[in-house]
C-alpha atoms as one frame of an Amber mdcrd trajectory, in Angstrom:
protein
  21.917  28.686 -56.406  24.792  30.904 -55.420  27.511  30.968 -52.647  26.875
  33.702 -50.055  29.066  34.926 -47.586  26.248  34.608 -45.439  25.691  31.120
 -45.427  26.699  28.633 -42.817  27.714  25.801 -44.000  27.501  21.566 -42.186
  28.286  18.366 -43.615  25.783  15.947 -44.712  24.553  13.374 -42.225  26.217
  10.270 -43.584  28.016  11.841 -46.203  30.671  13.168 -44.147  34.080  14.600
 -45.886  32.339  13.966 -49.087  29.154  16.583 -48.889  28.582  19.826 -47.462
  25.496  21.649 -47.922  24.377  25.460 -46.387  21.763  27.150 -44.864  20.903
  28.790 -48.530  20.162  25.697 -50.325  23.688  25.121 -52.415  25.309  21.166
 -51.581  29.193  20.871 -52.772  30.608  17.622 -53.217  33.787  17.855 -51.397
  35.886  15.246 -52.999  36.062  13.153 -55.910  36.874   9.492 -56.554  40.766
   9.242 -58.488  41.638   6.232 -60.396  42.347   3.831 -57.587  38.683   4.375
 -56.140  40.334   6.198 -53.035  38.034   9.854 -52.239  40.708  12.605 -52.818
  39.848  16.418 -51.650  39.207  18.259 -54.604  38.164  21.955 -55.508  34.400
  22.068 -54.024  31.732  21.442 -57.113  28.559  22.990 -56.334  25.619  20.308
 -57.740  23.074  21.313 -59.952  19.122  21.112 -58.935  17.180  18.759 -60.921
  13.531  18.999 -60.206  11.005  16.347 -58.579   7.272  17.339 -58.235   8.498
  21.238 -58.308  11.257  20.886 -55.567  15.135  20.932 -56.389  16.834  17.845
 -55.715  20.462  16.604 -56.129  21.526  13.306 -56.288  24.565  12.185 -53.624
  27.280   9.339 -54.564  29.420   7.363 -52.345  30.277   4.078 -52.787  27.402
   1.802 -51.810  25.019   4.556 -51.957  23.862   6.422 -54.810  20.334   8.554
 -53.840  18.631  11.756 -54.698  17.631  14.040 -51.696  14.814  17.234 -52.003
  16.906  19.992 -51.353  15.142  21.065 -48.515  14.909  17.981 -46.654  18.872
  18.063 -46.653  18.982  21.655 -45.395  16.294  21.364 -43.091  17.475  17.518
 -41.749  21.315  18.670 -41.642  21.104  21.791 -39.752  18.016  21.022 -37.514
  18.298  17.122 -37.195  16.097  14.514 -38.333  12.260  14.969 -38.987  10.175
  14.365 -35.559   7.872  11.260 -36.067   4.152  12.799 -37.952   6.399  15.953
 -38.701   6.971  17.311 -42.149   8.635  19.767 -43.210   7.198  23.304 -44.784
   7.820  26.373 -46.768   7.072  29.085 -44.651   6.360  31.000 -47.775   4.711
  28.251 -49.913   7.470  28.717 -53.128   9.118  24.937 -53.554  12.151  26.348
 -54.987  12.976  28.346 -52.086  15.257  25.625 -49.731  16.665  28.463 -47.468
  16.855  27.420 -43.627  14.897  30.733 -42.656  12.049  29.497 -44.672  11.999
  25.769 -43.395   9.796  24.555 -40.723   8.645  21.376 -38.991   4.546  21.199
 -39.289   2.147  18.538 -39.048   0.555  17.235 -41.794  -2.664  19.570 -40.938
  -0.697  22.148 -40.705   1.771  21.717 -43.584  -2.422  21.550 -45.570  -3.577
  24.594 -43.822  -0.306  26.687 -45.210  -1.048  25.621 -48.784  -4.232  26.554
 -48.294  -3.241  29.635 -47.233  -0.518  30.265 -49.859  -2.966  29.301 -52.615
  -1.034  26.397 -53.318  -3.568  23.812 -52.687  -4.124  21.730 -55.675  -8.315
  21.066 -54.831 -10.984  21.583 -57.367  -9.610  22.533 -60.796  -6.060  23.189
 -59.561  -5.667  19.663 -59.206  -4.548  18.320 -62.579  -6.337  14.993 -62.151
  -9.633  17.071 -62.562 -11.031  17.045 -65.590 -14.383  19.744 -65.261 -13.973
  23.130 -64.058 -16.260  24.827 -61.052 -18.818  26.164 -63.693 -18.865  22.606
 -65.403 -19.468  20.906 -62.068 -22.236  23.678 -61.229 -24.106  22.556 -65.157
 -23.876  19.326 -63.936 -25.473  19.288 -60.961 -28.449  21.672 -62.942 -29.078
  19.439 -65.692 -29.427  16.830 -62.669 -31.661  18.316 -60.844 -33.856  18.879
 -64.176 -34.227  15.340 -64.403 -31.423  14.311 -67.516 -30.021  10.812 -67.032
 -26.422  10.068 -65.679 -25.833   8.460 -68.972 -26.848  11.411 -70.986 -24.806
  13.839 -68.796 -21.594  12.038 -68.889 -22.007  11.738 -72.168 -22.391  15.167
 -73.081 -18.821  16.122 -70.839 -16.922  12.981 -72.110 -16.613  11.552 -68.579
 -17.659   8.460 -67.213 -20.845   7.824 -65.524 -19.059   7.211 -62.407 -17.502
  10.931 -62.144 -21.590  12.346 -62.793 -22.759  10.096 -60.195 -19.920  10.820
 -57.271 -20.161  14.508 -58.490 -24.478  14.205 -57.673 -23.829  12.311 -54.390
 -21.138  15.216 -53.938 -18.304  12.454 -53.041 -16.334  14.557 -55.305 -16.195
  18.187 -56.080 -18.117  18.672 -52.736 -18.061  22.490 -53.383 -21.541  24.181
 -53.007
């Protein structure tokens, strides 16, 4: 998060004279309450990322409102205007720290999948962190089924529940293979 002389810079939608954000990512708050409660212009404050689900987010203040925006939502929404209806918006190179307008893009939800896919960032089979077997385990799984060994015995021996070993058999889960 730096200030380049590159950057263009807009006020936030509905934060105006208090935020400013630019086209690399960096918000400054603009002005700061004095004792009175009255906004005064101050010496711009750049705000510091804090982190939800892997994405930088800051957290904007003005009297009623008090709400944390993903960085690159702000950009994105400030410079471009609001998200079209079944839009989202997506890294063009699939890093979620990167909130740079040049690598910002409206996609739909298929295609906002198909980049991660691409990218490698998909989170299916053991990349997701709700899964609790790996490819190979799956693959033992499905073996010792066809050899005839009971649900029961199976989950047992992979501490799962016999629920997982039968969606994993009917392939309602892990459908790889």
């Amino acid at each position: 998060m730096t200030l380049r002389e590159s950057a263009k810079w807009a006020t936030v939608p509905g934060f105006e004279g208090i935020y400013v954000v630019s086209t690399e990512g960096t918000v400054l708050r603009m002005t700061a309450r004095n004792q009175n409660g009255v906004f005064e212009r101050t010496h711009p404050r750049p705000l510091k990322w804090k982190y939800s689900l892997g994405y930088p987010s800051v957290r904007l203040t003005d009297s009623p409102r008090d709400k944390s925006f993903l960085v690159h939502k702000l950009v994105k929404n400030t410079f471009d205007g609001p998200t079209p209806a079944g839009m989202e918006i997506a890294h063009i190179d699939g890093v979620k720290t990167n909130p740079r307008l040049d690598n910002l893009k409206f996609a739909t939800p298929v295609e906002n999948y198909q980049d991660r896919t691409t990218h490698g960032t998909s989170q299916e089979g053991e990349r997701n962190p709700i899964y609790r077997l790996t490819e190979s385990q799956v693959r033992d799984i499905r073996r010792r089924l066809i050899l005839g060994e009971t649900i029961t015995k199976v989950a047992d021996s992979f501490g799962v529940g016999t629920s997982c070993i039968a969606n994993i058999k009917h392939k309602r889960t892990h459908k790889y293979e």
